[in-house]
PDB file of C-alpha atoms in Angstrom:
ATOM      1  CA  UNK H   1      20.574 148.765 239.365  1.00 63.00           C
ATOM      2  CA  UNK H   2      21.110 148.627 235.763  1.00 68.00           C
ATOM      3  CA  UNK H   3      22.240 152.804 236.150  1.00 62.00           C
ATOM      4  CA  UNK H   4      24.593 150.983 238.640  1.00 65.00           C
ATOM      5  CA  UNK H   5      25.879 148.645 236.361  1.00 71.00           C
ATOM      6  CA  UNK H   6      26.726 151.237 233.536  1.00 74.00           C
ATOM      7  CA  UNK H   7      28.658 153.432 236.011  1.00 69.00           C
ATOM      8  CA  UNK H   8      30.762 150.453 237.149  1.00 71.00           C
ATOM      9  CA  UNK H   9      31.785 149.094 233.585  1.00 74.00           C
ATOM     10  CA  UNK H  10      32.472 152.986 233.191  1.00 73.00           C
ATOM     11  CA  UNK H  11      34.962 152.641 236.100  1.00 68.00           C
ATOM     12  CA  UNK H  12      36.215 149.679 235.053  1.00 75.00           C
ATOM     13  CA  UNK H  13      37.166 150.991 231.359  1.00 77.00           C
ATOM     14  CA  UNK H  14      38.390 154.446 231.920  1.00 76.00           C
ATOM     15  CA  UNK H  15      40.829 152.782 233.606  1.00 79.00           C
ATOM     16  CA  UNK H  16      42.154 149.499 232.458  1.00 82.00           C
ATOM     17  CA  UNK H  17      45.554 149.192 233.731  1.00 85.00           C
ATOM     18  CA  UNK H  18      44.047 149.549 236.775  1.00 85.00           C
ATOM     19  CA  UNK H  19      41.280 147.162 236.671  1.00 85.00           C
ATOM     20  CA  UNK H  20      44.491 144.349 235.097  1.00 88.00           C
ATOM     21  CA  UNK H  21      46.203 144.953 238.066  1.00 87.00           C
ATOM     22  CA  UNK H  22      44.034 144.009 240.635  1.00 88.00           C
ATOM     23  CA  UNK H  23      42.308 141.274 238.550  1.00 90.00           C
ATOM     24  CA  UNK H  24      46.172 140.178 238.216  1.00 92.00           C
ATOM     25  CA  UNK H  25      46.461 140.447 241.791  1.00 91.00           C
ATOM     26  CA  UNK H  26      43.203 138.329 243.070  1.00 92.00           C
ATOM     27  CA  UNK H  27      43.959 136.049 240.163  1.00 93.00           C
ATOM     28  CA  UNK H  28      47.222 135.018 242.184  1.00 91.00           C
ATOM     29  CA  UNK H  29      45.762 135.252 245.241  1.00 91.00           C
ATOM     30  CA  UNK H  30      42.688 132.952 244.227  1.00 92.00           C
ATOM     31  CA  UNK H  31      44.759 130.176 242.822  1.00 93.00           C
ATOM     32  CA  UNK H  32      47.076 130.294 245.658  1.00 90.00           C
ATOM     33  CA  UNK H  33      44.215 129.885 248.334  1.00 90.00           C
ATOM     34  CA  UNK H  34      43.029 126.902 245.449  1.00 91.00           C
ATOM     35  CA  UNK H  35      46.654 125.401 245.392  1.00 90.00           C
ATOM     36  CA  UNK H  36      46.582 124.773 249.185  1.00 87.00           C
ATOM     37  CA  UNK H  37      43.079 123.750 249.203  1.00 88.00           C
ATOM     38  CA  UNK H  38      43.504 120.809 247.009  1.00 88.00           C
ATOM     39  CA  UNK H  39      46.910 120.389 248.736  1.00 84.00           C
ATOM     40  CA  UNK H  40      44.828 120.122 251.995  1.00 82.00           C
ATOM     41  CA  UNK H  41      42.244 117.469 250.654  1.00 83.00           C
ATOM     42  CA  UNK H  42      44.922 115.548 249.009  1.00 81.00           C
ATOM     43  CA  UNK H  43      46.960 115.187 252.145  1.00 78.00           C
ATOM     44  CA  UNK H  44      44.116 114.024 254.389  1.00 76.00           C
ATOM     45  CA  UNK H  45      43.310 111.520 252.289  1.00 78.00           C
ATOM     46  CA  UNK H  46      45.929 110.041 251.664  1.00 75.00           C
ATOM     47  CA  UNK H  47      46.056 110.082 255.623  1.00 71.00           C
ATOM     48  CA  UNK H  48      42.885 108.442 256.075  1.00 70.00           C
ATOM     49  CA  UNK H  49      44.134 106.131 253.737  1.00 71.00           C
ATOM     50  CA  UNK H  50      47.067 105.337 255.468  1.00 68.00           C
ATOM     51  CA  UNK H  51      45.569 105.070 258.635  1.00 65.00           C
ATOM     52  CA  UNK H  52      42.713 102.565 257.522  1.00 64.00           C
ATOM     53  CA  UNK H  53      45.494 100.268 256.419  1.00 67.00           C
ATOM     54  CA  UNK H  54      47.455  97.948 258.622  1.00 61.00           C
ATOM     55  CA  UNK H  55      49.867  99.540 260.574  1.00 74.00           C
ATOM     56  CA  UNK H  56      51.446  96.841 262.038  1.00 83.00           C
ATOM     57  CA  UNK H  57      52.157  93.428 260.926  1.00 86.00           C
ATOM     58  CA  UNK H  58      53.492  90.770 262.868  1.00 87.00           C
ATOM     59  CA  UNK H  59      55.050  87.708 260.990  1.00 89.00           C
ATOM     60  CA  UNK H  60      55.332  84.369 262.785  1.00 89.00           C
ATOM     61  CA  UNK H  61      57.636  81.503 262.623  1.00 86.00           C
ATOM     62  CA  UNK H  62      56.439  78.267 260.916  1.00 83.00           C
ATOM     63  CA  UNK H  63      54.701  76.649 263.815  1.00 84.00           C
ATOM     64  CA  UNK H  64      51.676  79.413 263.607  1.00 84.00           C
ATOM     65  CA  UNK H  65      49.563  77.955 260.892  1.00 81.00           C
ATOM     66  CA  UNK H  66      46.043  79.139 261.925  1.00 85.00           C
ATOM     67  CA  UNK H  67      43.933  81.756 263.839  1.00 86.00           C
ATOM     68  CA  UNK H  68      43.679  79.595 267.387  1.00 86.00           C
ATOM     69  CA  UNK H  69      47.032  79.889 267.811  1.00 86.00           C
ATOM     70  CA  UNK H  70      47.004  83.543 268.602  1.00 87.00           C
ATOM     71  CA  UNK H  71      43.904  83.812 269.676  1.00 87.00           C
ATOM     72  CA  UNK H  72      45.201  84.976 272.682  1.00 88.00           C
ATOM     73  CA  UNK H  73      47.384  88.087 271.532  1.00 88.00           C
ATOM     74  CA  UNK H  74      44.196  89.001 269.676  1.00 88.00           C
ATOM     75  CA  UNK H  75      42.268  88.835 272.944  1.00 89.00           C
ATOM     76  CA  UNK H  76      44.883  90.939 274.228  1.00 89.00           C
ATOM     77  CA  UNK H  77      45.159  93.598 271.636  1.00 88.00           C
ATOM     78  CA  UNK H  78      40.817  93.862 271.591  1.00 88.00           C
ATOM     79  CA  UNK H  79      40.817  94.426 275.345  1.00 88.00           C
ATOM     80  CA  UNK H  80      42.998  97.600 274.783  1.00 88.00           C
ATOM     81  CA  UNK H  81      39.724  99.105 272.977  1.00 88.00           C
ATOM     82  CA  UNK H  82      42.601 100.570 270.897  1.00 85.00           C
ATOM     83  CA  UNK H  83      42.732  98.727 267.622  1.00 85.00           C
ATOM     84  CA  UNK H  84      40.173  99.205 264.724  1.00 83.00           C
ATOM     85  CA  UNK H  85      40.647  96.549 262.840  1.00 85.00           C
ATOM     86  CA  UNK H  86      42.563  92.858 263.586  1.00 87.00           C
ATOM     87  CA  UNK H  87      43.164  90.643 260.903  1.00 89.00           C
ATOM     88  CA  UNK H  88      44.868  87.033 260.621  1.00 90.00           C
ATOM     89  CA  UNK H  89      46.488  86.430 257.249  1.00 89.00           C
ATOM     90  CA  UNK H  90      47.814  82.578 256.911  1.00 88.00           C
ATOM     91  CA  UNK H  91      50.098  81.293 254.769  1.00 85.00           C
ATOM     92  CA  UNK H  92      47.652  80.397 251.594  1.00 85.00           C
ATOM     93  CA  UNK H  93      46.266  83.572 252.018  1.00 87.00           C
ATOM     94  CA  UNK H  94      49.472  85.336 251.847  1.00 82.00           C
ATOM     95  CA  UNK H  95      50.431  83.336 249.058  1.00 80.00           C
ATOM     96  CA  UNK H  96      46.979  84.612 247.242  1.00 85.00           C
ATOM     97  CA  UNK H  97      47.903  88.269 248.114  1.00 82.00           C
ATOM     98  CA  UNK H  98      51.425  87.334 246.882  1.00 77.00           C
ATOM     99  CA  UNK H  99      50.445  85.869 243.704  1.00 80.00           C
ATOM    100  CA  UNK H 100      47.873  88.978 243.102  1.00 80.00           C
ATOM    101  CA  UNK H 101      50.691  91.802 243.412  1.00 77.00           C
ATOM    102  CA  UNK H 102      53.119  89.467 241.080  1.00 74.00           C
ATOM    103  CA  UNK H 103      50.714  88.265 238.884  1.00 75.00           C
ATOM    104  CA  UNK H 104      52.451  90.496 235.709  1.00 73.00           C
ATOM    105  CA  UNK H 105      56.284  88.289 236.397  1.00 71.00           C
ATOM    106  CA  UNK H 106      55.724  84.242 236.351  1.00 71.00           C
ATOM    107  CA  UNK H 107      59.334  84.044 237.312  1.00 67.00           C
ATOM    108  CA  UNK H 108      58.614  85.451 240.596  1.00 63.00           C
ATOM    109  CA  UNK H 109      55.412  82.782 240.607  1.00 65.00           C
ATOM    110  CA  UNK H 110      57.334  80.020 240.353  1.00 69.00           C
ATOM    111  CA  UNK H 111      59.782  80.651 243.753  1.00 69.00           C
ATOM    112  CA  UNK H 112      57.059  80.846 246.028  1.00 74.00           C
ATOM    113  CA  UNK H 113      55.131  78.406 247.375  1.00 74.00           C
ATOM    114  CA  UNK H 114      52.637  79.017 251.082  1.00 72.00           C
ATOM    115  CA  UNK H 115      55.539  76.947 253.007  1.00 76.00           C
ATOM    116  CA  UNK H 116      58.076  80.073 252.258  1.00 80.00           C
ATOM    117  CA  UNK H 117      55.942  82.816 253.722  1.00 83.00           C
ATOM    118  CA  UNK H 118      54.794  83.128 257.384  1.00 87.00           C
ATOM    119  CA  UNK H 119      51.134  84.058 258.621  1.00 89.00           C
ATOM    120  CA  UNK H 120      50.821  87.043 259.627  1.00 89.00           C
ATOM    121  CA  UNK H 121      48.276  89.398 261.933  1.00 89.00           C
ATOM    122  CA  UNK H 122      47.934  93.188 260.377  1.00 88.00           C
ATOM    123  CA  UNK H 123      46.838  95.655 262.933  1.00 87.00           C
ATOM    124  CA  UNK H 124      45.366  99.090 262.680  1.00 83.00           C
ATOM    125  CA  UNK H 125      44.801 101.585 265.254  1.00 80.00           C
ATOM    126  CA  UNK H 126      42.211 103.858 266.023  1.00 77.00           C
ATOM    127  CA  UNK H 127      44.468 106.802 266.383  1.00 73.00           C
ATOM    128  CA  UNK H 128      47.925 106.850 265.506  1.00 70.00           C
ATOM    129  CA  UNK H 129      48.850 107.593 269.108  1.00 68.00           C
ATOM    130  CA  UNK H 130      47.833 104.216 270.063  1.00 76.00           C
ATOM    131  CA  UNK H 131      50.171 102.539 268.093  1.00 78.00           C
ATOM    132  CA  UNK H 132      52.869 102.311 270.522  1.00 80.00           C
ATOM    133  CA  UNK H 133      50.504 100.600 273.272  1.00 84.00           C
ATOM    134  CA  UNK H 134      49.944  97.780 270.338  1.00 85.00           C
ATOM    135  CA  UNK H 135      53.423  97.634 269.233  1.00 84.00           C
ATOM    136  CA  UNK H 136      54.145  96.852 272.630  1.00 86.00           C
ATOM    137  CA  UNK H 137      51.652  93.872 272.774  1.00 87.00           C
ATOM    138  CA  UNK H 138      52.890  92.256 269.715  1.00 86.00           C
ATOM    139  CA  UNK H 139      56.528  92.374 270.614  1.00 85.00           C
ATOM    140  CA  UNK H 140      55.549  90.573 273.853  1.00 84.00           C
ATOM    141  CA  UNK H 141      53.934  87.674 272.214  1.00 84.00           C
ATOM    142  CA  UNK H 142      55.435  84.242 271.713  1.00 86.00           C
ATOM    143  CA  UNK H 143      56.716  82.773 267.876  1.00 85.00           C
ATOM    144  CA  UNK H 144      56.763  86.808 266.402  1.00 84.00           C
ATOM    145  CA  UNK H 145      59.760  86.944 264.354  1.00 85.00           C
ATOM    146  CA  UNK H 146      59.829  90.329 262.607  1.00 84.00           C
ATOM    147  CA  UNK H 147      57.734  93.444 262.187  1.00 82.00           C
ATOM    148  CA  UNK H 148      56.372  96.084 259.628  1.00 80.00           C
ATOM    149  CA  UNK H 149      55.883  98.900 261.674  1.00 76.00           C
ATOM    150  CA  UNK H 150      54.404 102.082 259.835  1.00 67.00           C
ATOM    151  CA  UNK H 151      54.532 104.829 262.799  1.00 64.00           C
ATOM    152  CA  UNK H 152      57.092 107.206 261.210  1.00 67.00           C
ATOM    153  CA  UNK H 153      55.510 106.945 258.413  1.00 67.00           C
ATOM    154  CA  UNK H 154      52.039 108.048 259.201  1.00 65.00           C
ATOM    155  CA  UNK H 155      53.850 110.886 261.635  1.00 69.00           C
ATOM    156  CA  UNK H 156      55.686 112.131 258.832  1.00 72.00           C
ATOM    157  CA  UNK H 157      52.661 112.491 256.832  1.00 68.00           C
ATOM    158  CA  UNK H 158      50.551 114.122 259.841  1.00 70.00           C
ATOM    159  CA  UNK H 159      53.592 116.406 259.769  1.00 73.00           C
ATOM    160  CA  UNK H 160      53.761 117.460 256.535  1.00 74.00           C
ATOM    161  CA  UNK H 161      49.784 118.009 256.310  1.00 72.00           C
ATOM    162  CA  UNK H 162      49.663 120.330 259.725  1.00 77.00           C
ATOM    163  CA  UNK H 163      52.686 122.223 257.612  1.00 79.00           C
ATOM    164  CA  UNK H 164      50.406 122.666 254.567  1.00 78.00           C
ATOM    165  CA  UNK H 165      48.206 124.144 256.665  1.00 78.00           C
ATOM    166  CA  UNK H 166      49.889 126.474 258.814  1.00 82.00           C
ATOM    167  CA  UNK H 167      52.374 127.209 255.887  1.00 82.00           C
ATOM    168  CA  UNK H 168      49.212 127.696 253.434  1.00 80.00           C
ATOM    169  CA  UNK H 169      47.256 129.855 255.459  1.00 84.00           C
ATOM    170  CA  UNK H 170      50.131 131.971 256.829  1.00 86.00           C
ATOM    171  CA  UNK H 171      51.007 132.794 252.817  1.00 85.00           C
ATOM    172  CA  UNK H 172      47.450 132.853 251.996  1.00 85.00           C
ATOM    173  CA  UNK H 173      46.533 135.659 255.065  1.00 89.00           C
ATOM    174  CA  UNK H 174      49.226 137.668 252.890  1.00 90.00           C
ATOM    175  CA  UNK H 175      48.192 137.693 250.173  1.00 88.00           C
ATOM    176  CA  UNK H 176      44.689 138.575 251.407  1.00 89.00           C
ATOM    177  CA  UNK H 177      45.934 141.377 252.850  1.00 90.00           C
ATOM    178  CA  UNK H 178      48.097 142.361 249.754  1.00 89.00           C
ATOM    179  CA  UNK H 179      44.665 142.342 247.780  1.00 89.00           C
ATOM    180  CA  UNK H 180      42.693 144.007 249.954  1.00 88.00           C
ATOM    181  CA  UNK H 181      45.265 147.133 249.983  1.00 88.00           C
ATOM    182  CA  UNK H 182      45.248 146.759 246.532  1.00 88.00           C
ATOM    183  CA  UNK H 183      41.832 147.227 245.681  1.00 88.00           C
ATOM    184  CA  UNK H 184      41.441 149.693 248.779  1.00 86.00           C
ATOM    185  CA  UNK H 185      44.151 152.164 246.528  1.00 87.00           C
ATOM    186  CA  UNK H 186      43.230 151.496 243.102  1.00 85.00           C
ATOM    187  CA  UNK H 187      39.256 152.023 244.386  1.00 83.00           C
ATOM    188  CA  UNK H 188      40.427 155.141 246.405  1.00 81.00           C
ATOM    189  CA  UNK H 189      42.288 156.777 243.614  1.00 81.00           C
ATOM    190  CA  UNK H 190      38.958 156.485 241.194  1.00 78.00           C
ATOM    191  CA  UNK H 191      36.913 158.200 243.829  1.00 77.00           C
ATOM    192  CA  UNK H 192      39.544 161.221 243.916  1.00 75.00           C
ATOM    193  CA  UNK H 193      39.220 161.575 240.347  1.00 72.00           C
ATOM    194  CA  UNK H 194      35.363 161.348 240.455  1.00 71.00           C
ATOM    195  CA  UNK H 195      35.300 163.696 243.687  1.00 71.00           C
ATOM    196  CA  UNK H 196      33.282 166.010 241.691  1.00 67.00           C
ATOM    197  CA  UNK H 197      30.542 163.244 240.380  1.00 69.00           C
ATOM    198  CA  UNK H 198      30.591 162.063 243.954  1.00 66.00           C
ATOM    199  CA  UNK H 199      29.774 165.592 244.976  1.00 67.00           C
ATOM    200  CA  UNK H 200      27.418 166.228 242.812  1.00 70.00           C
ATOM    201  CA  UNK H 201      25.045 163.082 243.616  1.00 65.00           C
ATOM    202  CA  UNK H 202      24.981 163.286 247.056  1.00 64.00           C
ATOM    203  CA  UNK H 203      23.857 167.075 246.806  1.00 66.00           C
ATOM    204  CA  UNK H 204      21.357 166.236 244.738  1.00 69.00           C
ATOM    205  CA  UNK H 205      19.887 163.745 246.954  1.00 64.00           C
ATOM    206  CA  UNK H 206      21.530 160.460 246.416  1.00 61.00           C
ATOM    207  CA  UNK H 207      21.778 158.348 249.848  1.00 63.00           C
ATOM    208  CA  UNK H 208      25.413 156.782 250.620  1.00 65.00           C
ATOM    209  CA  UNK H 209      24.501 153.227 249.532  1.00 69.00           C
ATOM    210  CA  UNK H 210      23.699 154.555 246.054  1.00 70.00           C
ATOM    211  CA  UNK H 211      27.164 156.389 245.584  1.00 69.00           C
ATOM    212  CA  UNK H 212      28.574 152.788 247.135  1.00 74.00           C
ATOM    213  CA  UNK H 213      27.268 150.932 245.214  1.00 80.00           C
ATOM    214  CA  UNK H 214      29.159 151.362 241.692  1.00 81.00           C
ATOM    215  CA  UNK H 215      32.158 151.086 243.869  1.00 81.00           C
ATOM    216  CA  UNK H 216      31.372 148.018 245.950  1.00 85.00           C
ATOM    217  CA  UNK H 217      30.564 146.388 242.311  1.00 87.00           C
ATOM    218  CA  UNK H 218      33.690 147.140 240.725  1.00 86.00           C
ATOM    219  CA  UNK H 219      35.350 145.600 243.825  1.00 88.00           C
ATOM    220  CA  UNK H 220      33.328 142.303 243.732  1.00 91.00           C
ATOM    221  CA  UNK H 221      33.766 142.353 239.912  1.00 91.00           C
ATOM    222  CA  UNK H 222      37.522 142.234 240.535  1.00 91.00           C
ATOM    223  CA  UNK H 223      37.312 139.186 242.429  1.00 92.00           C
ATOM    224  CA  UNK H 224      34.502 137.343 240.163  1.00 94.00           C
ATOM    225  CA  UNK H 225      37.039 137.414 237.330  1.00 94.00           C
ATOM    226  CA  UNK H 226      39.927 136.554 239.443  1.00 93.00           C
ATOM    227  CA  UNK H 227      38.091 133.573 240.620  1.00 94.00           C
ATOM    228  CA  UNK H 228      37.458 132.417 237.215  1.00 96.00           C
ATOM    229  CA  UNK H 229      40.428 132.914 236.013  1.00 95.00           C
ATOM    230  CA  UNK H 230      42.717 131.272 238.538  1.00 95.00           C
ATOM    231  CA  UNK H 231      39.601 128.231 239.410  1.00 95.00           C
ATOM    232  CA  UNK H 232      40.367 127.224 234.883  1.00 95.00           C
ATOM    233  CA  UNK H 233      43.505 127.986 235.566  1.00 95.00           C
ATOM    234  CA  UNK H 234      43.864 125.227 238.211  1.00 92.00           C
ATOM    235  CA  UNK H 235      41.407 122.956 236.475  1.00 92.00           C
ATOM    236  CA  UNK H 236      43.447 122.723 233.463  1.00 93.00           C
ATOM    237  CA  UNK H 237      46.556 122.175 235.603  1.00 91.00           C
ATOM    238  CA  UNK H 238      44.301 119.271 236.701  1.00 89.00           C
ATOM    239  CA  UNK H 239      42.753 117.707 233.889  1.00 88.00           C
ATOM    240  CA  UNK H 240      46.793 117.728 232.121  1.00 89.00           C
ATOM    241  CA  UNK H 241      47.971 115.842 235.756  1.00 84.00           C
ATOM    242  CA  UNK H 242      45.773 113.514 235.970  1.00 83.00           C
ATOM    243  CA  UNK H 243      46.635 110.652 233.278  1.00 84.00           C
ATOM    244  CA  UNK H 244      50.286 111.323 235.038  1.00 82.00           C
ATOM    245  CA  UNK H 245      49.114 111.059 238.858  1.00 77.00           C
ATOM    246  CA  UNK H 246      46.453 108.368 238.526  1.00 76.00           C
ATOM    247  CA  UNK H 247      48.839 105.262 239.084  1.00 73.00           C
ATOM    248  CA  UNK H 248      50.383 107.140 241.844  1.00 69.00           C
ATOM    249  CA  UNK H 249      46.865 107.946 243.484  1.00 68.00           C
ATOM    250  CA  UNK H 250      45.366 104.262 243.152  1.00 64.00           C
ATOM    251  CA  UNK H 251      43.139 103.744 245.841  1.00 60.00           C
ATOM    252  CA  UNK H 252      42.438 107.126 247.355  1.00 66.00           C
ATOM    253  CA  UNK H 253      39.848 108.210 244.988  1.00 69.00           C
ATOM    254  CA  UNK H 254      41.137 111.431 244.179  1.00 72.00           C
ATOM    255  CA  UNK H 255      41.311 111.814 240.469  1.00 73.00           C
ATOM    256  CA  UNK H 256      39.770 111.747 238.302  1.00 79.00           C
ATOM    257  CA  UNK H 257      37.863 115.114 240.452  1.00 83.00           C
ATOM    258  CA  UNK H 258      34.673 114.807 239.799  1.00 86.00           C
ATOM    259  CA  UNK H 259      32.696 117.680 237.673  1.00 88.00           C
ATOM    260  CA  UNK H 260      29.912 118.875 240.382  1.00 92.00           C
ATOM    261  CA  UNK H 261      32.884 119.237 242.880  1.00 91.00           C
ATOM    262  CA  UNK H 262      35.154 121.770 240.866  1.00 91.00           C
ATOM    263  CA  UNK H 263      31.696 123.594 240.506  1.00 94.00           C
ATOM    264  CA  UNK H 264      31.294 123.464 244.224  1.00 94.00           C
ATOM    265  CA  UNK H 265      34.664 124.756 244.585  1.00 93.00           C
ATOM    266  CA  UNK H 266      34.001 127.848 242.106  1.00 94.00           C
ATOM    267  CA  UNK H 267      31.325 128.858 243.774  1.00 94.00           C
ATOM    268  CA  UNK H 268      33.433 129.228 246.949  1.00 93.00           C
ATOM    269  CA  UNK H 269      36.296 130.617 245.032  1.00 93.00           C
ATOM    270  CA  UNK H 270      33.667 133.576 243.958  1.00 94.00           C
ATOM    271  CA  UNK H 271      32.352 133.764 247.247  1.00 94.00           C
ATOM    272  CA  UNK H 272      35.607 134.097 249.125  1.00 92.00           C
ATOM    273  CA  UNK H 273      37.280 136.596 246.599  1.00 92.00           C
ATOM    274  CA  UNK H 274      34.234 138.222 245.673  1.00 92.00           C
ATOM    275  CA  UNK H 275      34.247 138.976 249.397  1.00 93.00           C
ATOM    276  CA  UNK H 276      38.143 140.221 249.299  1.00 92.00           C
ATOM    277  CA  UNK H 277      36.973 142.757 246.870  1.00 90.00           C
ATOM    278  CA  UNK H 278      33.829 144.300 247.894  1.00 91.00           C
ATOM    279  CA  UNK H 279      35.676 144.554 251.461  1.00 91.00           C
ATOM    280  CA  UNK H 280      38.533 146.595 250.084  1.00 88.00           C
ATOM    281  CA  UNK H 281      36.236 148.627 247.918  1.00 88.00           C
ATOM    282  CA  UNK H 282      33.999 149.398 250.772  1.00 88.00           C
ATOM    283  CA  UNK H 283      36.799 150.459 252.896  1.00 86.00           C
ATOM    284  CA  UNK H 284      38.178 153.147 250.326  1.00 83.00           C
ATOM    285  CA  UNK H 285      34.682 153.810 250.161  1.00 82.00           C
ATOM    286  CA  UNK H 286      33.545 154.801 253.448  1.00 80.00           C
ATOM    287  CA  UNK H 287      37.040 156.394 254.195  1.00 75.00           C
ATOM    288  CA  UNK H 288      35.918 159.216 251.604  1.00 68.00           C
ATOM    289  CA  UNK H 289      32.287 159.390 252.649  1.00 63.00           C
ATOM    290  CA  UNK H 290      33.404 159.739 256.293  1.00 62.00           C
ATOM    291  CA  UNK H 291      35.909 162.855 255.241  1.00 52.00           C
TER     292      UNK H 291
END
């Protein structure tokens, strides 16, 4: 193994520009398949988040001042076996939640009182698809005067993740591919210039695996530093965003990322394009030992 070793940082030196060019290229491709990973993770949870909140609110006139007196739409909306979560808000508590969110401007204190604001019942579905069905109870029931209705919103947002996704791994199945030829060339043209070495080892005994193997390291080394690269790369891109995306993230726990995760996630970004280049090395490979 350690023979092995020497041969590959042999390969690696003889011919930098070579090695810089596909480290360059699984660099890119790395932080790419990153990018839309963290892309992915942010977007779902700020789904999930979106989807554990209220998602309609129906405000009352005056005369509802307590939880009996819609007891009955709440029966109602239960025996769907479509909401996950039903919740009465009166008028002090409203004022509570209202004095909470304005506690920074007195001036906006002192115009409020629990008369001015209307109870309120905040519904959340279990899926998004059964918002419609509740919608539909709620506009039927007596003393509702207006609405909050979030179904475009969450839509949107189930939109715009499915594009990540498809978008993301479209790009990302590109540049895979773009690698892999890549490394399959630059791999194939150092065995044509070490024909004669190759020759020479497997005449003298040496099985296939063991005139792989330098190869198949090179490859995988071309990915391990790639990984590295682009998986600092993004976590400094990280660590500077987060001071700046924290008050815009409040509630979804995703920054700061915790420490043991971004290790989890280097591990896979080795993996993964440590994979990419011992496939495209063994592929130049076995297309010489085959001729």
């Amino acid at each position: 193994m350690k023979h092995q070793l020497t041969i590959t940082w042999q390969h690696i030196r003889r011919s930098p520009y070579q090695a810089a060019a596909a480290i360059m290229i699984m660099t890119l491709t790395t932080f790419v398949g990153l990018f839309f990973f963290f892309l992915s993770i942010a977007s779902q949870k700020t789904l999930t988040y979106l989807e554990q909140k209220p998602q309609v609110i129906a405000f009352f006139n005056d005369t509802v001042t307590s939880q009996d007196q819609v007891a009955d739409i709440i029966v109602q909306l239960q025996e769907t076996n479509k909401a996950a979560t039903i919740n009465f808000v009166s008028k002090d508590q409203a004022l509570k939640i209202y004095q909470e969110r304005n506690k920074s401007d007195p001036l906006l204190l002192e115009l409020v009182s629990a008369s001015t604001l209307p109870s309120s019942l905040e519904v959340s579905a279990k899926n998004v698809a059964d918002l419609p069905a509740l919608y539909d109870i709620l506009k039927k029931a007596p003393n509702v005067e207006d609405f909050s209705y979030q179904k475009d919103v969450v839509n949107s947002l189930i939109g715009v993740s499915d594009n990540i996704r498809k978008g993301g791994a479209g790009f990302l199945a590109f540049l895979v591919l773009t690698s892999l030829f890549t490394i399959l060339t630059i791999v194939g043209m150092k065995i044509a210039l070490r024909k004669d070495e190759v020759e020479i080892e497997r005449l003298v005994g040496a099985s296939s695996w063991y005139v792989r193997t330098p190869f198949l390291m090179e490859g995988f080394f071309y990915g391990l530093v790639g990984a590295v690269v682009s998986w600092a790369f993004a976590y400094l891109l990280i660590y500077l965003a987060t001071p700046v995306l924290t008050p815009y993230f409040s509630g979804l726990s995703l920054l700061p990322v915790p420490p043991l995760f971004m290790l989890a996630v280097l591990g896979g970004a080795i993996f993964c394009a440590g994979l990419v280049g011992v496939v495209g090395s063994f592929m130049a490979v076995w297309r010489y030992l085959r001729n």
